[in-house]
Amino acid sequence: MANVIVIGAQWGDEGKGKITDLLSRSADVVVRSQGGVNAGHTVVVQGQTFKLHLIPSGILYPNTDCIIGSGTVIDPQVLLQEIEQLKALGVSVDKLFISQTAHVTMPYHRMIDRAAEERRGEYKIGTTGRGIGPTYADKSERTGIRVLDLMDVEHLRKQLEWTINYKNVILEKIYNLPSLDPNTVITEYLEYAEQLRPFVIDSALKIYEAVRERKNILFEGAQGTLLDLDHGTYPYVTSSNPIAGGACVGAGVGPTMIDRVIGVAKAYTTRVGEGPFPTESTGEVGKLLCDRGAEFGTTTGRRRRCGWFDAVIGRYAVRINGIDCLAITKLDVLDELEEIKVCVAYQIDGQIRHHFPTNASHFAHCEPMYKTLPGWQQSISHCRSLEDLPKQALDYLKFLAELMEVPIAIVSVGPSRDQTIIVEDPIHGPKRALLDADGTPVTIT
């Protein structure tokens, strides 16, 4: 039995969807613990692509319970669309469950999100405009609507009549937007409520019972460490806590119930939206990484900014999350490169820094210090074990493991489920070091 958190070790978009899909085959329960439709996971199975925003990747396994936890924010319209799309593709949603205490994204959240971002002008954050921040803001302000509120017609009507009239003042007076009709919104959301009612449960209790029954539980993260509200590159962050500690809060479990934390990182680095990005390449390398890696957002379709692997933020992610093993994704994207750079430290005002600076203005002025390694210049998409990899690719992985000071458990060499090298199954496998091609443990001290 193992309870495992899968977390993004960069700025999100690391390929967590594929990793959680792989690990879900060994999991009895998969829990999505935070974020909303601003997140997106893409999974490719037998040539068929599944784009998931709210529903955990484990839904592709018919015997796996999939729980949308209380720390998420749910847009009912998008969730219902996702359910219908899965059904149309022949995927059962009979094992899908929704926390009754998850908060609900309303029309005024989306309107305020887009209007506020536009008002920021050159100071924009780069939000998706899906209403995530305002939903979490209402949650903190204690004026939010929860899933359980949708289930009570009279209570919902009273709550929304007051809330919508209050939000209309903001929409009209601050953003010069048209007001919302309370009756129209209430009618719309009551229809959503009836469709979602069969899925709604006390999710924290269900998860606790699964722990008591010694089931394998996978906690699926959204976004990434550097987007964490408290520990990310603030203010260019998301509105929740996509770190390992946030998974406990959002799922409703204690930290003593967690056995392992696996961090997911690309073999290079990407970022969506605004904010500093020390290793970003705006030249030919960045274009190659974007094109070969198909670096466009699952949710927004925006082109991702691309650059070399940054071990400074990688070590920071290991520290903040307690990561004990890594999954490296999209290694195959580097196939054509003659040389590959890795950022091993920063230089700030002439001083060398090996640790991530939490001061945003300092981080904006970081200059990356690189170590250059030889590329392998051949396709690795067919590789299914470490011994299949070219020496240069294996050396690159060893170097990343040494810099991050944790072993590598999984290596992805293509988008499909089968294009994966599993060095160790983080759920069933023992903790051990990254193995060399001949089966000898590699020392990473």
Tab-separated table of C-alpha atoms in Angstrom:
chain	number	residue	atom	x	y	z
A	1	MET	CA	0.000	0.000	0.000
A	2	ALA	CA	1.214	3.514	-0.776
A	3	ASN	CA	-0.348	6.961	-0.755
A	4	VAL	CA	1.523	9.067	-3.305
A	5	ILE	CA	1.367	12.755	-4.206
A	6	VAL	CA	2.264	13.715	-7.782
A	7	ILE	CA	3.378	17.317	-7.937
A	8	GLY	CA	4.697	19.677	-10.607
A	9	ALA	CA	8.324	20.672	-9.983
A	10	GLN	CA	8.377	23.668	-12.352
A	11	TRP	CA	5.766	26.211	-13.549
A	12	GLY	CA	3.143	23.601	-14.405
A	13	ASP	CA	2.622	21.885	-17.776
A	14	GLU	CA	5.284	19.300	-16.850
A	15	GLY	CA	3.334	16.329	-18.179
A	16	LYS	CA	1.671	15.339	-14.896
A	17	GLY	CA	-1.338	14.007	-16.793
A	18	LYS	CA	0.682	11.245	-18.392
A	19	ILE	CA	2.466	10.375	-15.139
A	20	THR	CA	-0.745	10.241	-13.108
A	21	ASP	CA	-2.319	8.152	-15.856
A	22	LEU	CA	0.579	5.693	-15.647
A	23	LEU	CA	0.470	5.499	-11.854
A	24	SER	CA	-3.318	5.238	-11.803
A	25	ARG	CA	-3.093	1.668	-13.062
A	26	SER	CA	-1.691	0.796	-9.614
A	27	ALA	CA	-4.031	3.122	-7.703
A	28	ASP	CA	-7.412	2.310	-6.193
A	29	VAL	CA	-8.270	5.976	-5.725
A	30	VAL	CA	-7.108	9.139	-7.549
A	31	VAL	CA	-7.779	12.506	-5.915
A	32	ARG	CA	-7.608	15.950	-7.524
A	33	SER	CA	-6.935	18.317	-4.636
A	34	GLN	CA	-6.736	21.912	-5.934
A	35	GLY	CA	-7.072	24.225	-8.910
A	36	GLY	CA	-9.887	24.507	-11.407
A	37	VAL	CA	-10.427	24.611	-15.151
A	38	ASN	CA	-7.302	26.750	-15.438
A	39	ALA	CA	-5.403	23.447	-15.287
A	40	GLY	CA	-5.253	20.874	-18.050
A	41	HIS	CA	-3.912	17.347	-18.378
A	42	THR	CA	-3.400	15.678	-21.741
A	43	VAL	CA	-3.224	11.874	-21.923
A	44	VAL	CA	-2.624	9.874	-25.107
A	45	VAL	CA	-3.800	6.242	-25.069
A	46	GLN	CA	-3.533	4.069	-28.187
A	47	GLY	CA	-3.426	7.135	-30.378
A	48	GLN	CA	-6.486	8.707	-28.747
A	49	THR	CA	-6.004	12.050	-26.973
A	50	PHE	CA	-7.908	12.898	-23.791
A	51	LYS	CA	-7.811	16.516	-22.546
A	52	LEU	CA	-8.920	16.711	-18.925
A	53	HIS	CA	-9.371	19.890	-16.890
A	54	LEU	CA	-11.203	18.889	-13.716
A	55	ILE	CA	-11.651	15.123	-13.815
A	56	PRO	CA	-8.634	13.140	-12.523
A	57	SER	CA	-6.632	11.213	-15.128
A	58	GLY	CA	-7.494	7.956	-13.363
A	59	ILE	CA	-10.945	8.092	-14.947
A	60	LEU	CA	-9.475	6.167	-17.895
A	61	TYR	CA	-9.219	3.101	-15.632
A	62	PRO	CA	-12.714	1.663	-15.037
A	63	ASN	CA	-12.009	0.289	-11.542
A	64	THR	CA	-10.387	3.423	-10.124
A	65	ASP	CA	-12.329	5.810	-7.885
A	66	CYS	CA	-11.764	9.403	-9.051
A	67	ILE	CA	-12.445	12.184	-6.558
A	68	ILE	CA	-12.564	15.929	-7.171
A	69	GLY	CA	-11.576	17.161	-3.717
A	70	SER	CA	-12.724	20.055	-1.574
A	71	GLY	CA	-9.701	22.195	-2.437
A	72	THR	CA	-10.733	22.464	-6.083
A	73	VAL	CA	-12.990	25.102	-7.610
A	74	ILE	CA	-15.538	23.695	-10.028
A	75	ASP	CA	-17.127	25.282	-13.075
A	76	PRO	CA	-20.238	23.075	-13.450
A	77	GLN	CA	-20.709	23.858	-17.126
A	78	VAL	CA	-17.160	22.775	-18.001
A	79	LEU	CA	-17.332	19.721	-15.743
A	80	LEU	CA	-20.555	18.519	-17.345
A	81	GLN	CA	-19.088	19.063	-20.814
A	82	GLU	CA	-16.074	17.003	-19.800
A	83	ILE	CA	-18.303	14.222	-18.497
A	84	GLU	CA	-20.241	14.126	-21.778
A	85	GLN	CA	-17.044	14.106	-23.843
A	86	LEU	CA	-15.711	11.140	-21.882
A	87	LYS	CA	-18.982	9.276	-22.318
A	88	ALA	CA	-18.881	9.942	-26.066
A	89	LEU	CA	-15.402	8.389	-26.153
A	90	GLY	CA	-16.672	5.299	-24.358
A	91	VAL	CA	-15.199	6.174	-20.953
A	92	SER	CA	-17.374	5.382	-17.921
A	93	VAL	CA	-17.852	8.048	-15.241
A	94	ASP	CA	-19.543	5.699	-12.775
A	95	LYS	CA	-16.545	5.975	-10.424
A	96	LEU	CA	-16.413	9.784	-10.451
A	97	PHE	CA	-17.094	11.594	-7.150
A	98	ILE	CA	-17.305	15.312	-6.333
A	99	SER	CA	-16.657	16.873	-2.935
A	100	GLN	CA	-19.710	18.558	-1.481
A	101	THR	CA	-17.477	21.264	0.017
A	102	ALA	CA	-15.674	22.233	-3.201
A	103	HIS	CA	-16.371	25.807	-4.266
A	104	VAL	CA	-18.225	26.704	-7.448
A	105	THR	CA	-17.163	29.158	-10.153
A	106	MET	CA	-20.016	31.507	-11.069
A	107	PRO	CA	-20.542	33.761	-14.138
A	108	TYR	CA	-19.530	36.878	-12.189
A	109	HIS	CA	-16.201	35.229	-11.310
A	110	ARG	CA	-15.309	34.845	-14.979
A	111	MET	CA	-16.429	38.386	-15.811
A	112	ILE	CA	-14.431	39.949	-12.974
A	113	ASP	CA	-11.360	37.836	-13.774
A	114	ARG	CA	-11.203	38.976	-17.407
A	115	ALA	CA	-12.034	42.599	-16.609
A	116	ALA	CA	-9.467	42.850	-13.794
A	117	GLU	CA	-6.738	41.346	-15.972
A	118	GLU	CA	-7.494	43.846	-18.729
A	119	ARG	CA	-7.347	46.722	-16.244
A	120	ARG	CA	-3.876	45.669	-15.097
A	121	GLY	CA	-2.427	46.563	-18.497
A	122	GLU	CA	1.356	46.144	-18.450
A	123	TYR	CA	1.088	44.669	-14.940
A	124	LYS	CA	-1.122	41.769	-16.034
A	125	ILE	CA	-0.609	38.402	-14.357
A	126	GLY	CA	-1.415	36.215	-17.351
A	127	THR	CA	-4.502	34.503	-15.937
A	128	THR	CA	-6.623	32.147	-18.024
A	129	GLY	CA	-9.695	34.344	-17.504
A	130	ARG	CA	-11.668	31.336	-16.242
A	131	GLY	CA	-12.654	32.913	-12.923
A	132	ILE	CA	-10.333	30.872	-10.725
A	133	GLY	CA	-8.813	33.726	-8.706
A	134	PRO	CA	-12.151	35.415	-7.933
A	135	THR	CA	-13.640	32.043	-6.904
A	136	TYR	CA	-10.833	31.458	-4.417
A	137	ALA	CA	-11.120	35.093	-3.290
A	138	ASP	CA	-14.806	34.568	-2.438
A	139	LYS	CA	-13.859	31.357	-0.632
A	140	SER	CA	-11.423	33.322	1.563
A	141	GLU	CA	-13.946	36.147	1.996
A	142	ARG	CA	-16.527	33.523	3.075
A	143	THR	CA	-19.032	34.591	0.437
A	144	GLY	CA	-18.481	31.632	-1.891
A	145	ILE	CA	-20.941	29.097	-3.219
A	146	ARG	CA	-20.132	25.451	-2.471
A	147	VAL	CA	-21.357	22.331	-4.215
A	148	LEU	CA	-23.548	21.483	-1.235
A	149	ASP	CA	-25.231	24.885	-1.638
A	150	LEU	CA	-26.285	23.858	-5.143
A	151	MET	CA	-28.087	20.872	-3.677
A	152	ASP	CA	-30.408	23.034	-1.520
A	153	VAL	CA	-32.804	24.998	-3.757
A	154	GLU	CA	-34.120	27.515	-1.225
A	155	HIS	CA	-30.759	28.118	0.393
A	156	LEU	CA	-29.109	28.624	-3.011
A	157	ARG	CA	-31.821	31.053	-4.097
A	158	LYS	CA	-31.421	33.207	-0.988
A	159	GLN	CA	-27.640	33.143	-1.112
A	160	LEU	CA	-27.367	33.958	-4.809
A	161	GLU	CA	-29.952	36.738	-4.752
A	162	TRP	CA	-27.825	38.644	-2.243
A	163	THR	CA	-24.464	37.710	-3.797
A	164	ILE	CA	-25.411	38.563	-7.386
A	165	ASN	CA	-26.847	41.935	-6.385
A	166	TYR	CA	-23.587	42.639	-4.546
A	167	LYS	CA	-21.456	41.516	-7.512
A	168	ASN	CA	-23.576	43.580	-9.904
A	169	VAL	CA	-22.443	46.743	-8.124
A	170	ILE	CA	-18.825	45.721	-8.783
A	171	LEU	CA	-19.534	44.791	-12.400
A	172	GLU	CA	-21.380	48.030	-13.138
A	173	LYS	CA	-19.558	50.627	-11.061
A	174	ILE	CA	-15.961	49.381	-11.279
A	175	TYR	CA	-15.742	47.532	-14.586
A	176	ASN	CA	-18.585	49.203	-16.530
A	177	LEU	CA	-20.037	45.801	-17.391
A	178	PRO	CA	-23.702	44.779	-17.699
A	179	SER	CA	-25.352	43.365	-14.597
A	180	LEU	CA	-26.465	39.753	-14.197
A	181	ASP	CA	-30.074	38.697	-13.720
A	182	PRO	CA	-30.254	36.667	-10.462
A	183	ASN	CA	-33.161	34.520	-11.645
A	184	THR	CA	-31.378	33.555	-14.865
A	185	VAL	CA	-28.210	32.527	-13.009
A	186	ILE	CA	-30.160	30.656	-10.302
A	187	THR	CA	-32.154	28.708	-12.900
A	188	GLU	CA	-28.981	27.813	-14.810
A	189	TYR	CA	-27.148	26.556	-11.726
A	190	LEU	CA	-30.105	24.606	-10.387
A	191	GLU	CA	-30.092	22.680	-13.668
A	192	TYR	CA	-26.382	21.979	-13.191
A	193	ALA	CA	-27.104	20.841	-9.632
A	194	GLU	CA	-29.540	18.157	-10.725
A	195	GLN	CA	-27.070	16.752	-13.237
A	196	LEU	CA	-24.215	16.717	-10.717
A	197	ARG	CA	-26.218	15.454	-7.721
A	198	PRO	CA	-25.456	11.718	-8.295
A	199	PHE	CA	-21.708	12.411	-8.055
A	200	VAL	CA	-21.688	14.505	-4.857
A	201	ILE	CA	-20.277	12.957	-1.657
A	202	ASP	CA	-18.379	13.681	1.551
A	203	SER	CA	-15.021	13.245	-0.177
A	204	ALA	CA	-12.807	13.562	2.924
A	205	LEU	CA	-14.703	10.697	4.552
A	206	LYS	CA	-14.398	8.523	1.450
A	207	ILE	CA	-10.649	9.161	1.272
A	208	TYR	CA	-10.250	8.391	4.985
A	209	GLU	CA	-12.109	5.112	4.565
A	210	ALA	CA	-9.822	4.222	1.644
A	211	VAL	CA	-6.803	4.882	3.882
A	212	ARG	CA	-8.298	2.669	6.608
A	213	GLU	CA	-8.805	-0.091	4.026
A	214	ARG	CA	-5.124	0.276	3.020
A	215	LYS	CA	-5.919	1.131	-0.568
A	216	ASN	CA	-3.420	2.767	-2.916
A	217	ILE	CA	-4.262	6.463	-3.209
A	218	LEU	CA	-2.802	8.845	-5.761
A	219	PHE	CA	-3.113	12.586	-5.112
A	220	GLU	CA	-2.994	14.388	-8.447
A	221	GLY	CA	-1.570	17.903	-8.486
A	222	ALA	CA	-2.433	20.690	-10.892
A	223	GLN	CA	-0.135	23.530	-11.999
A	224	GLY	CA	3.355	23.496	-10.427
A	225	THR	CA	5.485	24.484	-7.442
A	226	LEU	CA	6.603	27.845	-8.852
A	227	LEU	CA	2.938	28.815	-9.270
A	228	ASP	CA	2.139	28.225	-5.588
A	229	LEU	CA	0.330	31.136	-3.939
A	230	ASP	CA	2.704	31.168	-0.953
A	231	HIS	CA	5.929	29.689	-2.319
A	232	GLY	CA	5.863	30.519	-6.035
A	233	THR	CA	7.037	33.493	-8.096
A	234	TYR	CA	4.442	35.834	-6.579
A	235	PRO	CA	2.490	37.701	-7.931
A	236	TYR	CA	2.796	35.591	-11.100
A	237	VAL	CA	1.207	32.577	-9.465
A	238	THR	CA	-2.079	30.717	-9.291
A	239	SER	CA	-4.647	31.217	-6.510
A	240	SER	CA	-4.195	27.889	-4.719
A	241	ASN	CA	-1.398	25.744	-3.284
A	242	PRO	CA	-0.160	23.217	-5.880
A	243	ILE	CA	2.559	21.913	-3.555
A	244	ALA	CA	2.543	18.653	-1.584
A	245	GLY	CA	1.229	20.334	1.561
A	246	GLY	CA	-1.661	21.763	-0.451
A	247	ALA	CA	-2.624	18.265	-1.559
A	248	CYS	CA	-3.210	17.288	2.077
A	249	VAL	CA	-5.347	20.357	2.742
A	250	GLY	CA	-7.313	20.106	-0.502
A	251	ALA	CA	-8.019	16.404	-0.097
A	252	GLY	CA	-8.703	16.516	3.639
A	253	VAL	CA	-5.990	14.136	4.857
A	254	GLY	CA	-3.240	14.435	7.439
A	255	PRO	CA	0.445	14.488	6.407
A	256	THR	CA	1.108	11.213	8.233
A	257	MET	CA	-1.067	9.457	5.648
A	258	ILE	CA	1.352	10.303	2.818
A	259	ASP	CA	4.070	7.791	1.939
A	260	ARG	CA	5.784	9.376	-1.064
A	261	VAL	CA	5.980	12.541	-3.144
A	262	ILE	CA	6.935	12.276	-6.801
A	263	GLY	CA	7.933	15.457	-8.608
A	264	VAL	CA	7.346	15.810	-12.339
A	265	ALA	CA	9.726	17.937	-14.396
A	266	LYS	CA	10.311	18.363	-18.102
A	267	ALA	CA	13.777	17.702	-19.474
A	268	TYR	CA	13.731	21.447	-20.205
A	269	THR	CA	11.635	24.280	-18.740
A	270	THR	CA	8.457	26.016	-19.870
A	271	ARG	CA	6.264	28.751	-18.520
A	272	VAL	CA	2.863	30.173	-19.504
A	273	GLY	CA	1.891	33.762	-18.832
A	274	GLU	CA	3.879	36.603	-17.347
A	275	GLY	CA	6.743	36.657	-14.871
A	276	PRO	CA	10.526	36.164	-14.767
A	277	PHE	CA	12.023	33.082	-16.433
A	278	PRO	CA	15.854	33.054	-16.169
A	279	THR	CA	16.541	30.208	-18.629
A	280	GLU	CA	14.029	31.306	-21.282
A	281	SER	CA	15.299	31.099	-24.852
A	282	THR	CA	13.660	33.464	-27.317
A	283	GLY	CA	15.828	32.291	-30.210
A	284	GLU	CA	16.106	29.123	-32.267
A	285	VAL	CA	16.416	26.791	-29.271
A	286	GLY	CA	13.213	28.118	-27.747
A	287	LYS	CA	11.406	27.721	-31.068
A	288	LEU	CA	12.691	24.165	-31.493
A	289	LEU	CA	11.590	23.178	-27.982
A	290	CYS	CA	8.165	24.699	-28.518
A	291	ASP	CA	7.624	23.079	-31.902
A	292	ARG	CA	8.975	19.627	-31.013
A	293	GLY	CA	7.313	19.647	-27.599
A	294	ALA	CA	3.968	20.953	-28.931
A	295	GLU	CA	4.133	23.563	-26.211
A	296	PHE	CA	0.677	25.056	-26.325
A	297	GLY	CA	-1.554	25.242	-23.246
A	298	THR	CA	-4.203	22.532	-22.834
A	299	THR	CA	-6.645	25.060	-21.374
A	300	THR	CA	-5.928	28.265	-23.305
A	301	GLY	CA	-3.978	27.159	-26.371
A	302	ARG	CA	-1.392	29.843	-25.568
A	303	ARG	CA	2.166	29.280	-26.777
A	304	ARG	CA	4.413	28.373	-23.860
A	305	ARG	CA	7.702	30.126	-23.239
A	306	CYS	CA	10.560	27.600	-23.432
A	307	GLY	CA	14.122	27.356	-22.178
A	308	TRP	CA	16.822	25.153	-20.690
A	309	PHE	CA	16.380	22.978	-17.594
A	310	ASP	CA	16.710	25.034	-14.410
A	311	ALA	CA	18.164	22.985	-11.556
A	312	VAL	CA	17.908	25.889	-9.111
A	313	ILE	CA	14.108	25.881	-9.212
A	314	GLY	CA	14.282	22.075	-9.341
A	315	ARG	CA	16.150	21.877	-6.035
A	316	TYR	CA	13.723	24.406	-4.583
A	317	ALA	CA	10.792	22.207	-5.610
A	318	VAL	CA	12.451	19.179	-3.987
A	319	ARG	CA	12.841	21.132	-0.742
A	320	ILE	CA	9.379	22.714	-0.632
A	321	ASN	CA	7.542	19.491	-1.483
A	322	GLY	CA	9.718	16.850	0.167
A	323	ILE	CA	10.076	15.163	-3.238
A	324	ASP	CA	11.733	11.752	-2.934
A	325	CYS	CA	11.775	10.713	-6.603
A	326	LEU	CA	11.373	12.341	-10.016
A	327	ALA	CA	9.595	11.747	-13.275
A	328	ILE	CA	11.395	13.395	-16.193
A	329	THR	CA	9.128	14.029	-19.179
A	330	LYS	CA	9.669	14.947	-22.840
A	331	LEU	CA	13.283	13.796	-22.924
A	332	ASP	CA	12.748	13.001	-26.606
A	333	VAL	CA	12.187	16.691	-27.398
A	334	LEU	CA	15.956	17.185	-26.982
A	335	ASP	CA	16.809	14.503	-29.591
A	336	GLU	CA	18.045	16.884	-32.307
A	337	LEU	CA	20.263	19.107	-30.172
A	338	GLU	CA	24.025	18.929	-30.520
A	339	GLU	CA	24.524	20.527	-27.117
A	340	ILE	CA	22.206	20.783	-24.115
A	341	LYS	CA	22.526	23.365	-21.374
A	342	VAL	CA	21.485	23.036	-17.739
A	343	CYS	CA	21.279	25.977	-15.349
A	344	VAL	CA	23.238	25.007	-12.231
A	345	ALA	CA	23.254	28.376	-10.421
A	346	TYR	CA	22.294	32.051	-10.757
A	347	GLN	CA	24.391	35.173	-10.742
A	348	ILE	CA	22.749	38.175	-9.063
A	349	ASP	CA	24.659	41.462	-8.928
A	350	GLY	CA	27.926	39.605	-9.325
A	351	GLN	CA	27.174	37.051	-6.605
A	352	ILE	CA	26.640	33.349	-7.320
A	353	ARG	CA	23.451	31.878	-5.869
A	354	HIS	CA	22.659	28.160	-5.737
A	355	HIS	CA	19.319	28.653	-4.004
A	356	PHE	CA	16.079	30.103	-5.322
A	357	PRO	CA	15.645	33.771	-4.298
A	358	THR	CA	12.213	34.388	-2.790
A	359	ASN	CA	12.538	38.121	-3.439
A	360	ALA	CA	10.708	38.684	-6.745
A	361	SER	CA	12.848	41.649	-7.784
A	362	HIS	CA	16.027	39.614	-7.201
A	363	PHE	CA	14.643	36.697	-9.190
A	364	ALA	CA	13.833	39.026	-12.091
A	365	HIS	CA	17.526	39.943	-12.318
A	366	CYS	CA	18.953	36.424	-12.113
A	367	GLU	CA	21.413	35.458	-14.816
A	368	PRO	CA	21.661	31.688	-15.346
A	369	MET	CA	25.010	29.926	-15.063
A	370	TYR	CA	25.100	26.915	-17.376
A	371	LYS	CA	26.786	23.557	-17.625
A	372	THR	CA	26.855	22.301	-21.228
A	373	LEU	CA	26.437	18.601	-22.000
A	374	PRO	CA	26.639	16.781	-25.337
A	375	GLY	CA	23.395	15.839	-27.046
A	376	TRP	CA	22.627	12.386	-28.452
A	377	GLN	CA	21.225	13.492	-31.837
A	378	GLN	CA	19.124	10.401	-32.422
A	379	SER	CA	15.546	9.375	-31.731
A	380	ILE	CA	14.873	7.811	-28.336
A	381	SER	CA	11.081	7.465	-28.710
A	382	HIS	CA	11.453	3.670	-29.091
A	383	CYS	CA	13.420	3.229	-25.830
A	384	ARG	CA	11.670	1.259	-23.094
A	385	SER	CA	14.526	0.727	-20.628
A	386	LEU	CA	17.583	2.648	-19.479
A	387	GLU	CA	19.892	0.367	-21.415
A	388	ASP	CA	18.102	1.374	-24.633
A	389	LEU	CA	19.107	5.010	-24.180
A	390	PRO	CA	22.207	6.487	-25.815
A	391	LYS	CA	25.032	7.123	-23.348
A	392	GLN	CA	24.646	10.890	-23.654
A	393	ALA	CA	20.936	10.709	-22.762
A	394	LEU	CA	21.682	8.507	-19.747
A	395	ASP	CA	24.459	10.880	-18.674
A	396	TYR	CA	22.026	13.782	-18.920
A	397	LEU	CA	19.556	12.008	-16.636
A	398	LYS	CA	22.301	11.172	-14.139
A	399	PHE	CA	23.389	14.803	-14.126
A	400	LEU	CA	19.849	15.997	-13.377
A	401	ALA	CA	19.505	13.440	-10.563
A	402	GLU	CA	22.785	14.609	-9.050
A	403	LEU	CA	21.776	18.264	-9.222
A	404	MET	CA	18.303	17.660	-7.809
A	405	GLU	CA	19.648	15.197	-5.197
A	406	VAL	CA	16.823	12.708	-5.696
A	407	PRO	CA	16.587	9.583	-7.868
A	408	ILE	CA	14.698	9.430	-11.160
A	409	ALA	CA	11.900	6.853	-11.149
A	410	ILE	CA	10.213	7.478	-14.511
A	411	VAL	CA	11.399	8.802	-17.881
A	412	SER	CA	8.975	9.768	-20.640
A	413	VAL	CA	10.246	9.532	-24.229
A	414	GLY	CA	7.016	10.339	-26.079
A	415	PRO	CA	3.383	11.335	-25.566
A	416	SER	CA	1.840	7.863	-25.588
A	417	ARG	CA	1.312	5.796	-22.458
A	418	ASP	CA	3.720	3.103	-23.691
A	419	GLN	CA	6.552	5.548	-24.499
A	420	THR	CA	7.835	5.400	-20.962
A	421	ILE	CA	10.801	3.998	-19.069
A	422	ILE	CA	9.777	2.944	-15.560
A	423	VAL	CA	12.868	2.612	-13.413
A	424	GLU	CA	10.752	2.249	-10.296
A	425	ASP	CA	7.024	2.152	-9.630
A	426	PRO	CA	6.585	4.831	-6.921
A	427	ILE	CA	3.484	3.061	-5.617
A	428	HIS	CA	4.671	-0.546	-5.469
A	429	GLY	CA	8.424	-0.333	-5.996
A	430	PRO	CA	11.020	0.024	-3.224
A	431	LYS	CA	12.889	3.265	-2.787
A	432	ARG	CA	16.193	2.942	-4.644
A	433	ALA	CA	18.604	4.978	-6.716
A	434	LEU	CA	18.486	5.626	-10.440
A	435	LEU	CA	20.033	2.631	-12.151
A	436	ASP	CA	22.805	2.658	-14.708
A	437	ALA	CA	22.343	0.762	-17.989
A	438	ASP	CA	24.021	-2.331	-16.535
A	439	GLY	CA	21.809	-2.365	-13.436
A	440	THR	CA	24.354	-0.775	-11.094
A	441	PRO	CA	23.017	1.854	-8.657
A	442	VAL	CA	24.307	5.351	-9.410
A	443	THR	CA	25.535	7.361	-6.461
A	444	ILE	CA	23.942	10.817	-6.450
A	445	THR	CA	25.708	12.404	-3.499
